[in-house]
Amino acid sequence: MKIRPSLLLGLVLATFTFTGCQVVPETGRKQLMLISPAEEARSGLAAFSDIKKSEKISTDAAANAQVQRVGKRIAESVGSRMANTQWEFVVFDSAQVNAFALPGGKVGVYTGLLKLVSSDDELAIVMGHEIAHVTSHHGGERTSQNLAVAGIGVLLAVGMNQQEVSPAKRNQILVAYGLGTTVGVLLPFSRTHESEADRIGLEFAAGAGYDPRAAATFWRKMSAKGGTKPPEFLSTHPSDETRIAALEALAPQYMGLYQTRKARYE
Ligand SMILES: [Zn+2]
């Protein structure tokens, strides 16, 4: 059957209108979504299992204890935003100053990052940021945008509740979550996604009893460090100073939450 371009466009738009839109609850921003949460989670779980086989897992007791301690509290803070999640926090032995979070609640932190953070508060800021990309489905959204550009949204939307995620689509989702090292490309998050993850990440960190003011101190340190290959969380920001100023302006809003929750953990 030959489909006229106008008809195809109509079908694509209809699909986006009726099945492809959702809202990020914390910010009210509408996003295009042609990937189901289940599909995102399946991709995340499979990728994490591959990464654990290919990368060296750290046996450093202090590093592991720190990441588990902070991760557990952040997971509690995220709460119903990721209900029924089997959280997993793994430390990878690598000089990379980086961390990542995948759909399905799988989080990796590199020892290179742990050397740079000077407190649990700073680590919580980074983990909160990465997890905020996941709760906001930023990877799924970027994949959806790519699919839409490719004009194949209709076909994929129809098949989106299938049990199996095609390898091509799975790769797209992973690239979209910044896992460039495993698939060979790094697709930076947009400025919109970065500032959204910064804000929601602060909320997760403060809700876990960690100091939201640590965001500015941490980014200032990262900014001074520079480096050749920026990690995910430094990849697309317009300028360090703009980001730090935004985080400093946001922090006071979360001080009350931070102090209440901190008392709970003491
Ligand atoms: Zn980010």
mmCIF file with all atom_site columns, C-alpha atoms in Angstrom, residues 70-71 74-75 77-78 87 89 99 101 107 120-136 196-206 208 210 219:
data_model
loop_
_atom_site.group_PDB
_atom_site.id
_atom_site.type_symbol
_atom_site.label_atom_id
_atom_site.label_alt_id
_atom_site.label_comp_id
_atom_site.label_asym_id
_atom_site.label_entity_id
_atom_site.label_seq_id
_atom_site.pdbx_PDB_ins_code
_atom_site.Cartn_x
_atom_site.Cartn_y
_atom_site.Cartn_z
_atom_site.occupancy
_atom_site.B_iso_or_equiv
_atom_site.pdbx_formal_charge
_atom_site.auth_seq_id
_atom_site.auth_comp_id
_atom_site.auth_asym_id
_atom_site.auth_atom_id
_atom_site.pdbx_PDB_model_num
ATOM 1  C CA . VAL A 1 70  ? 23.764 7.816  50.055 1.00 0.00 ? 70  VAL A CA 1
ATOM 2  C CA . GLY A 1 71  ? 21.932 5.710  47.450 1.00 0.00 ? 71  GLY A CA 1
ATOM 3  C CA . ILE A 1 74  ? 18.086 9.053  47.781 1.00 0.00 ? 74  ILE A CA 1
ATOM 4  C CA . ALA A 1 75  ? 15.948 6.036  46.842 1.00 0.00 ? 75  ALA A CA 1
ATOM 5  C CA . SER A 1 77  ? 13.493 10.343 48.846 1.00 0.00 ? 77  SER A CA 1
ATOM 6  C CA . VAL A 1 78  ? 12.507 9.429  45.277 1.00 0.00 ? 78  VAL A CA 1
ATOM 7  C CA . TRP A 1 87  ? 17.460 -0.243 43.286 1.00 0.00 ? 87  TRP A CA 1
ATOM 8  C CA . PHE A 1 89  ? 24.109 0.982  43.398 1.00 0.00 ? 89  PHE A CA 1
ATOM 9  C CA . ALA A 1 99  ? 28.220 8.595  37.433 1.00 0.00 ? 99  ALA A CA 1
ATOM 10 C CA . ALA A 1 101 ? 21.591 6.201  36.401 1.00 0.00 ? 101 ALA A CA 1
ATOM 11 C CA . VAL A 1 107 ? 23.039 3.419  39.341 1.00 0.00 ? 107 VAL A CA 1
ATOM 12 C CA . ASP A 1 120 ? 28.019 12.683 51.233 1.00 0.00 ? 120 ASP A CA 1
ATOM 13 C CA . ASP A 1 121 ? 26.154 15.911 50.430 1.00 0.00 ? 121 ASP A CA 1
ATOM 14 C CA . GLU A 1 122 ? 28.144 16.412 47.227 1.00 0.00 ? 122 GLU A CA 1
ATOM 15 C CA . LEU A 1 123 ? 27.743 12.780 46.185 1.00 0.00 ? 123 LEU A CA 1
ATOM 16 C CA . ALA A 1 124 ? 23.988 13.064 46.820 1.00 0.00 ? 124 ALA A CA 1
ATOM 17 C CA . ILE A 1 125 ? 23.831 16.061 44.486 1.00 0.00 ? 125 ILE A CA 1
ATOM 18 C CA . VAL A 1 126 ? 25.385 14.081 41.622 1.00 0.00 ? 126 VAL A CA 1
ATOM 19 C CA . MET A 1 127 ? 23.323 10.934 42.256 1.00 0.00 ? 127 MET A CA 1
ATOM 20 C CA . GLY A 1 128 ? 20.161 13.013 42.639 1.00 0.00 ? 128 GLY A CA 1
ATOM 21 C CA . HIS A 1 129 ? 20.881 14.705 39.314 1.00 0.00 ? 129 HIS A CA 1
ATOM 22 C CA . GLU A 1 130 ? 21.441 11.418 37.476 1.00 0.00 ? 130 GLU A CA 1
ATOM 23 C CA . ILE A 1 131 ? 18.332 9.815  38.981 1.00 0.00 ? 131 ILE A CA 1
ATOM 24 C CA . ALA A 1 132 ? 16.282 12.904 38.079 1.00 0.00 ? 132 ALA A CA 1
ATOM 25 C CA . HIS A 1 133 ? 17.100 12.272 34.404 1.00 0.00 ? 133 HIS A CA 1
ATOM 26 C CA . VAL A 1 134 ? 15.554 8.818  34.884 1.00 0.00 ? 134 VAL A CA 1
ATOM 27 C CA . THR A 1 135 ? 12.415 9.844  36.805 1.00 0.00 ? 135 THR A CA 1
ATOM 28 C CA . SER A 1 136 ? 11.823 12.525 34.161 1.00 0.00 ? 136 SER A CA 1
ATOM 29 C CA . GLU A 1 196 ? 15.354 20.154 34.953 1.00 0.00 ? 196 GLU A CA 1
ATOM 30 C CA . ALA A 1 197 ? 17.627 17.400 36.350 1.00 0.00 ? 197 ALA A CA 1
ATOM 31 C CA . ASP A 1 198 ? 19.522 19.964 38.428 1.00 0.00 ? 198 ASP A CA 1
ATOM 32 C CA . ARG A 1 199 ? 16.327 21.225 40.013 1.00 0.00 ? 199 ARG A CA 1
ATOM 33 C CA . ILE A 1 200 ? 14.663 17.847 40.602 1.00 0.00 ? 200 ILE A CA 1
ATOM 34 C CA . GLY A 1 201 ? 18.005 16.410 41.744 1.00 0.00 ? 201 GLY A CA 1
ATOM 35 C CA . LEU A 1 202 ? 18.238 19.107 44.420 1.00 0.00 ? 202 LEU A CA 1
ATOM 36 C CA . GLU A 1 203 ? 14.776 18.121 45.602 1.00 0.00 ? 203 GLU A CA 1
ATOM 37 C CA . PHE A 1 204 ? 15.770 14.435 45.796 1.00 0.00 ? 204 PHE A CA 1
ATOM 38 C CA . ALA A 1 205 ? 19.009 15.250 47.649 1.00 0.00 ? 205 ALA A CA 1
ATOM 39 C CA . ALA A 1 206 ? 17.348 17.641 50.113 1.00 0.00 ? 206 ALA A CA 1
ATOM 40 C CA . ALA A 1 208 ? 17.185 12.603 51.609 1.00 0.00 ? 208 ALA A CA 1
ATOM 41 C CA . TYR A 1 210 ? 21.528 16.264 52.141 1.00 0.00 ? 210 TYR A CA 1
ATOM 42 C CA . TRP A 1 219 ? 30.058 22.318 40.449 1.00 0.00 ? 219 TRP A CA 1
#
